[in-house]
Coordinates of C-alpha atoms in Angstrom, one line a residue:
Chain V
M1 CA 118.0 160.4 85.2
V2 CA 121.7 159.6 85.3
N3 CA 124.3 161.4 83.3
L4 CA 126.2 159.4 80.7
S5 CA 127.6 162.2 78.7
F6 CA 131.2 163.3 78.5
K7 CA 133.6 165.4 76.5
I8 CA 136.8 164.9 74.7
G9 CA 138.2 168.4 74.3
N10 CA 135.2 170.4 73.1
L11 CA 133.5 167.4 71.6
S12 CA 130.4 166.1 73.4
F13 CA 129.4 162.5 73.5
K14 CA 125.9 161.5 74.6
N15 CA 127.2 158.3 76.3
P16 CA 130.5 156.4 76.6
V17 CA 129.6 153.6 74.2
I18 CA 131.3 153.7 70.8
T19 CA 131.6 151.0 68.1
A20 CA 135.1 150.1 67.3
S21 CA 136.7 150.5 64.0
G22 CA 136.8 147.4 61.8
T23 CA 133.9 145.8 63.6
C24 CA 131.0 148.1 62.5
G25 CA 131.7 148.6 58.8
Y26 CA 130.6 152.1 57.9
G27 CA 127.9 152.0 60.7
I28 CA 125.2 151.6 58.0
E29 CA 125.6 147.8 58.3
L30 CA 124.2 148.0 61.9
E31 CA 121.1 149.9 61.1
D32 CA 118.9 146.9 61.0
F33 CA 119.8 146.1 64.6
I34 CA 120.3 149.4 66.4
S35 CA 119.6 153.1 66.0
L36 CA 123.0 154.6 65.5
E37 CA 121.9 157.8 67.1
K38 CA 121.7 156.1 70.4
L39 CA 125.4 155.5 70.4
G40 CA 128.1 157.8 71.8
G41 CA 129.9 157.4 68.5
I42 CA 130.8 155.2 65.6
I43 CA 134.4 154.7 64.4
V44 CA 134.1 153.6 60.8
K45 CA 136.4 151.0 59.4
G46 CA 140.1 151.6 59.0
M47 CA 140.6 153.9 56.1
T48 CA 143.5 154.6 53.8
L49 CA 144.1 157.1 51.0
K50 CA 143.8 154.5 48.3
P51 CA 141.6 151.4 48.2
R52 CA 143.2 148.3 49.8
E53 CA 142.3 144.7 49.0
G54 CA 143.6 143.4 52.4
N55 CA 145.1 140.1 53.1
P56 CA 144.3 136.7 51.4
Y57 CA 141.7 134.3 52.8
P58 CA 141.5 132.7 55.4
R59 CA 141.5 135.8 57.5
M60 CA 139.9 134.6 60.7
V61 CA 139.9 131.8 63.1
E62 CA 137.9 131.3 66.3
T63 CA 140.1 130.8 69.3
P64 CA 139.2 130.2 73.0
S65 CA 137.0 133.1 74.0
G66 CA 138.0 135.2 71.0
M67 CA 139.2 135.2 67.5
L68 CA 142.2 136.0 65.4
N69 CA 141.9 138.2 62.3
S70 CA 144.2 139.3 59.6
V71 CA 141.9 141.4 57.4
G72 CA 144.7 143.9 56.7
L73 CA 142.7 147.1 56.4
Q74 CA 140.6 146.2 53.4
N75 CA 138.7 149.3 52.5
N76 CA 137.6 151.4 49.5
G77 CA 139.7 154.4 50.3
I78 CA 138.8 158.0 51.2
E79 CA 137.4 158.9 47.8
Y80 CA 134.8 156.2 47.9
F81 CA 133.9 157.2 51.4
E82 CA 133.5 160.9 50.5
K83 CA 131.3 160.1 47.5
H84 CA 129.2 157.2 48.7
I85 CA 129.2 156.9 52.5
Y86 CA 129.7 160.3 53.9
P87 CA 126.5 161.7 52.5
R88 CA 124.6 158.9 54.2
L89 CA 126.2 159.6 57.6
T90 CA 126.1 163.4 57.8
G91 CA 122.5 163.6 59.1
L92 CA 123.2 161.3 62.0
D93 CA 123.0 162.8 65.5
T94 CA 126.1 161.0 66.8
N95 CA 129.8 161.3 66.5
V96 CA 131.0 159.6 63.3
M97 CA 134.7 159.2 63.5
I98 CA 137.3 157.7 61.1
N99 CA 140.1 155.4 61.8
V100 CA 143.1 156.7 59.9
N101 CA 145.9 154.5 58.4
G102 CA 148.9 154.9 56.3
S103 CA 152.0 153.1 55.1
T104 CA 154.1 156.2 55.5
I105 CA 153.9 159.3 57.7
E106 CA 153.0 161.3 54.5
E107 CA 150.0 159.1 53.9
Y108 CA 148.7 159.5 57.4
V109 CA 149.1 163.2 57.1
E110 CA 147.5 163.5 53.7
L111 CA 144.5 161.4 54.8
A112 CA 144.1 163.3 58.1
E113 CA 144.2 166.6 56.2
R114 CA 141.6 165.4 53.7
I115 CA 139.3 164.3 56.5
S116 CA 139.7 167.6 58.2
H117 CA 137.6 169.0 55.3
L118 CA 134.7 166.7 56.1
E119 CA 132.7 169.0 58.3
K120 CA 130.6 166.3 59.9
I121 CA 133.6 164.2 61.0
P122 CA 134.5 165.7 64.4
A123 CA 137.3 163.3 65.2
I124 CA 139.8 160.8 63.9
E125 CA 141.3 157.8 65.5
L126 CA 144.9 157.6 64.4
N127 CA 145.7 153.9 64.0
I128 CA 149.3 153.2 64.8
S129 CA 148.6 149.8 66.0
C130 CA 147.2 147.5 63.2
P131 CA 149.2 144.3 63.4
N132 CA 148.1 143.0 60.0
V133 CA 149.9 145.3 57.5
K134 CA 153.5 145.0 56.4
M135 CA 154.0 148.7 56.1
G136 CA 152.9 151.2 58.8
G137 CA 150.3 150.3 61.5
M138 CA 151.9 148.5 64.4
A139 CA 155.4 149.2 63.1
F140 CA 154.8 152.9 63.9
G141 CA 153.0 152.4 67.1
T142 CA 155.5 150.1 68.8
N143 CA 158.5 152.3 68.2
P144 CA 158.6 155.4 70.4
V145 CA 160.5 157.5 67.8
T146 CA 158.1 156.8 64.8
A147 CA 155.0 156.9 67.1
R148 CA 156.0 160.4 68.2
E149 CA 156.8 161.5 64.6
V150 CA 153.5 160.3 63.1
I151 CA 151.4 161.8 65.9
K152 CA 153.3 165.1 65.8
S153 CA 152.9 165.3 62.0
V154 CA 149.2 164.5 62.0
R155 CA 148.6 167.0 64.8
K156 CA 150.1 169.8 62.7
V157 CA 147.5 169.3 60.0
Y158 CA 144.5 168.2 62.0
S159 CA 142.9 170.6 64.4
R160 CA 139.8 168.6 65.4
I161 CA 139.7 165.9 68.0
L162 CA 142.6 163.5 67.6
I163 CA 142.4 160.1 69.3
V164 CA 145.5 157.9 69.0
K165 CA 144.8 154.1 69.0
L166 CA 147.6 152.3 70.8
S167 CA 149.0 148.8 70.4
P168 CA 149.2 146.4 73.3
N169 CA 152.2 144.8 71.7
V170 CA 154.7 146.9 73.7
T171 CA 156.5 146.5 77.0
S172 CA 155.5 149.9 78.4
I173 CA 152.0 151.2 77.5
E174 CA 152.7 154.2 79.7
E175 CA 155.5 155.3 77.4
F176 CA 153.3 155.4 74.4
A177 CA 150.4 156.9 76.2
K178 CA 152.7 159.7 77.4
I179 CA 154.1 160.3 73.8
A180 CA 150.5 160.6 72.5
E181 CA 149.7 163.1 75.2
D182 CA 152.9 165.1 74.8
E183 CA 152.3 165.4 71.0
G184 CA 148.9 166.9 71.5
A185 CA 146.5 163.9 71.2
D186 CA 143.1 164.7 72.7
A187 CA 142.5 161.1 73.8
I188 CA 144.0 157.7 73.5
S189 CA 142.2 154.5 72.7
L190 CA 143.5 151.1 73.7
V191 CA 144.0 148.3 73.0
N192 CA 144.2 147.3 69.4
T193 CA 144.5 143.5 68.9
L194 CA 147.3 141.5 70.4
L195 CA 149.6 139.8 67.9
G196 CA 148.7 136.1 67.9
M197 CA 148.8 132.9 65.9
A198 CA 147.0 129.6 65.6
I199 CA 147.8 126.4 63.8
D200 CA 145.3 123.9 62.4
V201 CA 146.9 120.8 63.7
K202 CA 144.7 118.4 61.8
K203 CA 145.6 120.1 58.5
M204 CA 149.1 120.8 59.7
K205 CA 149.1 124.4 58.5
P206 CA 148.7 127.9 59.9
S207 CA 145.0 128.9 60.5
L208 CA 145.5 132.3 58.8
A209 CA 146.9 132.9 55.4
T210 CA 149.2 135.5 56.9
I211 CA 150.2 133.1 59.7
T212 CA 149.9 135.7 62.4
G213 CA 147.0 137.9 63.2
G214 CA 145.3 140.1 65.8
L215 CA 143.6 138.5 68.8
S216 CA 140.4 140.1 70.0
G217 CA 137.5 139.1 72.2
P218 CA 137.2 138.3 75.9
A219 CA 140.4 136.4 75.8
I220 CA 142.3 139.7 75.8
K221 CA 140.2 141.6 78.3
P222 CA 142.4 141.3 81.4
V223 CA 145.4 142.5 79.4
A224 CA 143.4 145.4 78.1
V225 CA 142.0 146.3 81.5
R226 CA 145.5 146.3 82.9
M227 CA 146.8 148.6 80.1
V228 CA 143.9 151.0 80.4
W229 CA 144.6 151.2 84.2
Q230 CA 148.3 151.9 83.6
A231 CA 147.6 154.4 80.8
A232 CA 144.9 156.3 82.7
K233 CA 147.3 156.7 85.7
T234 CA 149.9 158.2 83.4
V235 CA 148.0 160.7 81.3
K236 CA 145.5 163.4 81.9
I237 CA 143.7 163.1 78.6
P238 CA 140.7 160.7 78.3
V239 CA 141.4 157.0 77.8
I240 CA 139.0 155.0 75.7
G241 CA 139.0 151.3 76.7
I242 CA 138.8 148.5 74.2
G243 CA 139.3 144.8 74.5
G244 CA 136.8 142.0 74.7
I245 CA 133.8 144.1 76.0
M246 CA 130.7 141.9 75.7
N247 CA 128.3 143.5 78.2
E248 CA 127.8 146.4 80.6
I249 CA 129.8 144.6 83.4
D250 CA 132.8 144.5 81.1
A251 CA 132.3 148.1 80.1
L252 CA 132.1 149.1 83.8
E253 CA 135.3 147.2 84.5
F254 CA 137.1 149.4 82.0
I255 CA 135.5 152.5 83.3
M256 CA 136.5 151.7 86.9
A257 CA 140.0 151.0 85.6
G258 CA 140.2 154.6 84.3
A259 CA 138.4 154.6 80.9
T260 CA 136.3 157.6 80.1
A261 CA 134.6 155.7 77.3
I262 CA 134.7 152.3 75.8
Q263 CA 134.5 150.7 72.4
V264 CA 132.6 147.6 71.5
G265 CA 134.3 145.5 68.8
T266 CA 134.2 141.7 68.4
A267 CA 131.0 141.5 70.4
L268 CA 129.2 143.1 67.5
F269 CA 129.9 140.0 65.4
I270 CA 127.9 138.0 67.8
D271 CA 125.2 140.5 68.8
P272 CA 125.1 143.6 66.6
S273 CA 122.5 145.1 69.0
V274 CA 124.8 144.8 72.0
P275 CA 125.9 148.5 72.2
C276 CA 122.4 149.6 73.2
K277 CA 122.2 146.8 75.8
I278 CA 125.4 148.1 77.3
I279 CA 124.2 151.6 77.5
T280 CA 121.0 150.5 79.2
G281 CA 123.0 148.2 81.5
I282 CA 125.3 151.0 82.6
E283 CA 122.4 153.2 83.3
Q284 CA 120.7 150.6 85.4
F285 CA 123.9 150.0 87.4
L286 CA 124.2 153.6 88.2
V287 CA 120.6 153.9 89.3
E288 CA 120.9 150.8 91.4
R289 CA 124.1 152.0 93.1
G290 CA 122.8 155.5 93.5
F291 CA 125.4 157.3 91.2
E292 CA 124.0 160.3 89.3
D293 CA 126.9 160.5 86.9
Y294 CA 128.9 157.7 85.4
S295 CA 132.0 159.9 85.6
L296 CA 132.1 159.1 89.3
L297 CA 133.1 155.6 88.3
I298 CA 135.9 156.6 86.0
G299 CA 139.1 155.3 87.6
Y300 CA 137.0 154.4 90.7
I301 CA 139.6 151.8 91.8
N302 CA 142.4 154.3 91.7
K303 CA 140.6 156.5 94.1
N304 CA 139.7 153.7 96.4
F305 CA 142.4 151.1 96.2
Chain X
M1 CA 114.7 142.7 54.0
A2 CA 115.6 143.8 57.4
K3 CA 117.8 141.4 59.3
L4 CA 116.4 140.2 62.6
I5 CA 117.9 138.7 65.8
R6 CA 115.4 136.2 67.1
D7 CA 115.1 133.3 69.6
F8 CA 114.0 130.3 67.6
K9 CA 112.7 127.2 69.4
V10 CA 113.9 123.7 68.5
L11 CA 110.9 121.8 67.2
N12 CA 112.8 118.7 66.1
N13 CA 116.3 117.4 66.1
T14 CA 116.5 114.5 63.7
K15 CA 119.6 112.4 63.4
I16 CA 119.9 111.3 59.8
T17 CA 123.3 109.6 59.8
Q18 CA 126.3 109.3 62.1
D19 CA 127.5 112.7 61.1
Y20 CA 124.4 114.6 60.0
F21 CA 121.3 115.9 61.7
I22 CA 118.4 118.2 60.8
L23 CA 117.2 120.9 63.2
E24 CA 113.7 122.3 62.7
L25 CA 113.5 125.7 64.3
V26 CA 110.3 127.7 64.9
S27 CA 110.3 131.5 64.8
P28 CA 108.7 133.3 67.7
E29 CA 106.6 135.3 65.2
K30 CA 105.7 135.1 61.5
L31 CA 108.7 133.8 59.6
Q32 CA 110.4 136.4 57.4
N33 CA 110.6 135.7 53.8
L34 CA 113.6 133.6 52.9
M35 CA 114.9 132.6 49.5
P36 CA 116.9 129.5 48.5
G37 CA 120.6 130.1 49.1
Q38 CA 120.1 132.5 52.0
F39 CA 121.5 131.5 55.4
V40 CA 121.1 132.1 59.1
Q41 CA 123.7 132.7 61.8
V42 CA 123.2 130.5 64.8
R43 CA 124.5 131.4 68.3
I44 CA 125.3 128.2 70.1
D45 CA 126.1 129.3 73.7
G46 CA 128.8 131.9 73.6
S47 CA 131.0 129.7 75.7
R48 CA 134.8 129.7 75.5
E49 CA 134.9 127.2 72.7
T50 CA 131.9 128.3 70.7
F51 CA 132.3 132.0 71.0
L52 CA 131.2 133.0 67.5
R53 CA 128.0 132.2 65.6
R54 CA 127.9 129.5 63.0
P55 CA 126.4 130.0 59.5
F56 CA 123.9 127.5 58.1
S57 CA 122.1 127.7 54.8
V58 CA 118.3 127.2 54.9
H59 CA 117.7 123.5 54.0
D60 CA 113.9 123.8 54.0
L61 CA 111.2 125.9 55.4
D62 CA 107.5 125.9 56.2
Y63 CA 105.7 129.3 56.3
D64 CA 102.6 127.6 57.8
K65 CA 104.6 126.4 60.8
N66 CA 106.9 129.5 60.7
S67 CA 109.8 127.0 60.8
I68 CA 113.1 126.5 59.0
K69 CA 115.2 123.5 58.8
I70 CA 119.0 123.4 58.8
L71 CA 121.1 120.5 57.8
V72 CA 124.1 120.2 60.1
Q73 CA 127.2 118.1 59.8
I74 CA 129.0 117.4 63.0
A75 CA 132.4 119.0 62.3
G76 CA 133.5 120.5 65.6
K77 CA 132.6 121.5 69.1
G78 CA 129.8 123.9 68.0
T79 CA 128.0 121.4 65.8
E80 CA 128.5 118.7 68.4
K81 CA 126.7 120.8 70.9
M82 CA 123.9 121.5 68.4
S83 CA 123.5 117.8 67.8
K84 CA 122.4 117.4 71.4
L85 CA 119.7 120.2 71.4
L86 CA 116.3 119.0 72.5
P87 CA 112.9 120.1 71.4
G88 CA 111.9 123.2 73.3
E89 CA 115.4 124.5 73.6
I90 CA 116.2 128.0 72.3
L91 CA 118.6 128.9 69.5
N92 CA 119.3 132.6 68.8
I93 CA 119.4 133.3 65.1
I94 CA 120.2 136.3 62.9
Y95 CA 118.3 136.1 59.6
P96 CA 117.7 136.4 56.7
L97 CA 121.3 136.7 55.4
G98 CA 123.0 136.7 52.1
R99 CA 122.0 136.8 48.5
P100 CA 119.9 133.9 47.1
F101 CA 120.2 131.9 44.0
S102 CA 118.9 133.7 41.0
E103 CA 115.4 132.7 39.7
P104 CA 115.3 130.5 36.7
N105 CA 113.0 131.3 33.9
K106 CA 110.0 129.2 33.0
G107 CA 110.8 126.4 30.6
E108 CA 114.5 126.3 31.3
N109 CA 116.4 123.1 31.9
I110 CA 118.0 123.1 35.3
L111 CA 120.7 121.0 36.9
L112 CA 121.5 121.1 40.6
V113 CA 124.9 119.7 41.6
G114 CA 125.6 119.0 45.3
G115 CA 128.3 117.2 47.2
G116 CA 128.3 116.1 50.9
S117 CA 127.0 118.8 53.2
G118 CA 126.7 121.0 50.1
V119 CA 123.3 119.5 49.5
A120 CA 122.0 121.7 52.3
P121 CA 120.8 124.8 50.3
L122 CA 119.9 122.7 47.3
L123 CA 116.8 121.0 48.8
F124 CA 115.1 124.4 49.4
L125 CA 116.2 125.4 45.9
A126 CA 114.8 122.2 44.3
K127 CA 111.5 122.8 46.1
H128 CA 111.4 126.4 44.9
I129 CA 112.2 125.4 41.3
K130 CA 109.5 122.7 41.4
Q131 CA 107.0 125.4 42.4
L132 CA 108.0 127.3 39.3
E133 CA 106.8 124.2 37.3
I134 CA 110.3 123.1 36.4
N135 CA 111.5 119.6 37.2
P136 CA 115.2 120.0 37.8
D137 CA 117.8 117.3 37.4
I138 CA 119.6 116.8 40.7
L139 CA 123.1 115.3 40.7
L140 CA 124.4 114.5 44.1
G141 CA 127.9 113.1 45.0
F142 CA 128.9 111.3 48.2
K143 CA 131.9 109.4 49.4
S144 CA 130.0 106.2 49.8
Q145 CA 126.6 104.7 50.3
Q146 CA 126.8 105.2 54.1
R147 CA 127.3 108.9 53.5
I148 CA 124.2 109.4 51.3
I149 CA 121.8 112.0 52.7
E150 CA 118.5 113.5 51.8
T151 CA 118.1 111.9 48.4
E152 CA 114.5 110.8 49.1
E153 CA 113.6 114.4 49.9
F154 CA 115.2 115.5 46.6
E155 CA 113.2 112.9 44.7
K156 CA 110.0 114.9 45.5
Y157 CA 111.2 117.7 43.3
G158 CA 113.2 116.3 40.4
R159 CA 115.1 113.4 38.9
V160 CA 117.9 112.4 41.3
F161 CA 121.3 111.0 40.1
I162 CA 123.8 109.8 42.6
T163 CA 127.6 109.3 42.4
T164 CA 129.8 107.8 45.1
D165 CA 133.5 107.9 45.2
D166 CA 133.7 104.1 45.8
G167 CA 130.8 103.0 43.6
S168 CA 128.9 101.6 46.6
A169 CA 125.8 103.4 45.3
G170 CA 124.8 105.1 42.1
R171 CA 127.5 105.7 39.6
E172 CA 131.1 105.3 40.7
G173 CA 133.3 108.4 40.5
L174 CA 132.9 112.2 40.9
V175 CA 129.9 114.3 39.9
T176 CA 132.2 116.1 37.5
E177 CA 132.7 112.8 35.6
H178 CA 128.9 112.2 35.2
P179 CA 127.5 112.5 31.7
L180 CA 124.8 114.9 32.9
L181 CA 127.5 117.5 33.5
L182 CA 129.6 116.5 30.6
K183 CA 126.9 116.4 28.0
G184 CA 123.5 117.3 29.5
K185 CA 121.7 120.2 27.9
Y186 CA 121.0 122.7 30.6
D187 CA 120.3 126.5 30.8
R188 CA 121.5 126.8 34.4
I189 CA 123.6 124.9 36.8
Y190 CA 123.3 125.6 40.6
C191 CA 126.1 124.0 42.7
C192 CA 127.1 123.6 46.3
G193 CA 129.7 121.3 47.7
P194 CA 133.4 121.0 48.6
E195 CA 135.5 123.8 46.9
A196 CA 137.4 121.4 44.7
M197 CA 134.1 120.0 43.4
M198 CA 132.7 123.5 42.8
K199 CA 135.8 124.5 41.0
A200 CA 135.5 121.6 38.7
V201 CA 131.8 122.2 38.1
V202 CA 132.5 125.9 37.4
S203 CA 135.2 125.0 34.9
L204 CA 133.0 122.6 33.1
A205 CA 130.0 125.0 33.1
K206 CA 132.3 127.8 31.7
S207 CA 133.7 125.6 29.0
R208 CA 130.2 124.6 28.0
N209 CA 128.9 128.1 28.2
I210 CA 126.2 127.3 30.8
F211 CA 125.0 129.8 33.3
C212 CA 126.3 128.6 36.7
E213 CA 126.0 129.8 40.3
V214 CA 127.8 128.3 43.3
S215 CA 127.1 128.7 47.0
L216 CA 130.3 129.3 48.9
E217 CA 131.0 128.2 52.4
H218 CA 133.6 130.5 53.8
L219 CA 134.8 131.1 57.4
M220 CA 133.1 134.1 58.7
A221 CA 132.7 135.9 62.1
C222 CA 129.7 138.2 61.7
G223 CA 127.5 137.2 58.6
I224 CA 126.4 140.8 58.2
G225 CA 129.4 142.4 56.3
I226 CA 131.3 144.0 59.2
C227 CA 134.2 141.7 59.9
L228 CA 135.4 141.4 56.3
C229 CA 136.8 138.0 57.0
C230 CA 134.8 135.8 54.6
I231 CA 136.1 137.4 51.4
V232 CA 136.4 135.8 48.0
K233 CA 138.4 137.1 45.1
T234 CA 136.2 138.1 42.2
T235 CA 136.3 140.2 39.1
R236 CA 134.9 143.0 41.4
G237 CA 137.8 142.6 43.9
N238 CA 137.5 141.0 47.3
I239 CA 133.9 140.7 48.3
C240 CA 132.2 139.4 51.4
T241 CA 130.7 136.0 51.0
C242 CA 128.1 136.8 53.6
T243 CA 126.6 139.9 52.0
E244 CA 127.6 139.7 48.3
G245 CA 127.2 135.9 48.4
P246 CA 127.1 133.1 49.5
V247 CA 125.7 132.6 46.0
I248 CA 128.1 133.9 43.4
N249 CA 128.0 133.7 39.6
A250 CA 130.8 131.4 38.2
N251 CA 131.9 134.2 35.8
E252 CA 132.7 136.5 38.7
L253 CA 135.0 134.0 40.5
L254 CA 138.7 134.1 39.8
W255 CA 139.0 130.3 40.1

């Protein structure tokens, strides 16, 4: 048996494979394909205080080895979650986490505080990196002053595990990783989508209604691996790697770059059973290479190259 | 019905026109129950250019053979690759997906309206309705005679009426100019085709107070309600075409 478990602060995860916010619904949508309890955790879709309709259609376009989306945080709000979804998730033996969004610092704080009353939600992922909303999101996460302010404010009211999801749309990821650590984040997750754009040349118009959107999928993986590597060298808190992970090899790449855990996102759209395949694949790799604990591989290249 | 991911085997790949072909795909096990209007998500090869799955409505099925048929129009790189699939090759599929057309009641008068590739889900529907001992009227619109597809198949299940934009076959003009839609006495209209056509049909059906459902074709990534990309604006807010549709009641659409 190899060990796949790890901790963020005092919170234990059975393995380093987590489903990424915005790509796994409320988790329930995946139940036909996988047993959610096999996962290290689930981060349910980006939530706001009030319901949000999101952006107009079309919201997605396939691009080489990836896709652009401009969903814009469509969700039913916290009240709907508390009433209809939370009761269905509380019995699950895995970490159900919520991705937290707001248009103002006050909204982030109010939502985080409200979630802190949900006993079975052990962690939040503070999303300061959504590229598809006019107010908040990436605007907070790409400015060091506002990034610090929002993390600090949420930290004051939220005592459980706080993960900060960083934007790749910055010049220095180290700077933002450090800000998160300084302000008391328990972990950082990166990267959110890269701001991108596509034009339908035949129709001579933008492919997305919002013109720009967030790029995800294997197309962004090398950028994400580089940023995880940089961030992991900068901070002592765990780094969760995200960006185009399709299989266990991709997952291990992030881990060797310095990620303590990884999130599977866009890959779920193609194969919703893929997180379990990744867990098994990591296990097999460890057995084949004679590692007893996957943590020996975290930041492996930094120790050796 | 639980959704499954399965490797289907290509039984036949039949070219029907320059642009269209029909794939018959066999399930590795007993075929799950599927209803007209439901769809499948096909994984082509996961390559750089065809990274995401492609949705196709079920065109026909055969529970004895455990097979489904999908009608495919060559529209891009993915469908181009699919057109070259050979018998015996494998296609990975997620199914059954989406909400089907509602069941008509015995004795009702039914009109099916289709245009172009929108005829795809209507053949399975026509067959199903025929099994309910109803002979539907089927109104199909195409650009020209060369673009006509599948009408012989439809004739097995009801009276078929054709329109072409250029008058090279059937009645000249659009389906929405056809007397069946303008004056025909129907209890239900089921429609699938280009959005402009469906909008016109919905508007006619509403003005004549006829129950109407349309099957929407929206860009989607997942097909299972997790990407929230294929939304349509309705009286219930933005809903996912893949899980709340693709069949939507005309009265719910904000068209």
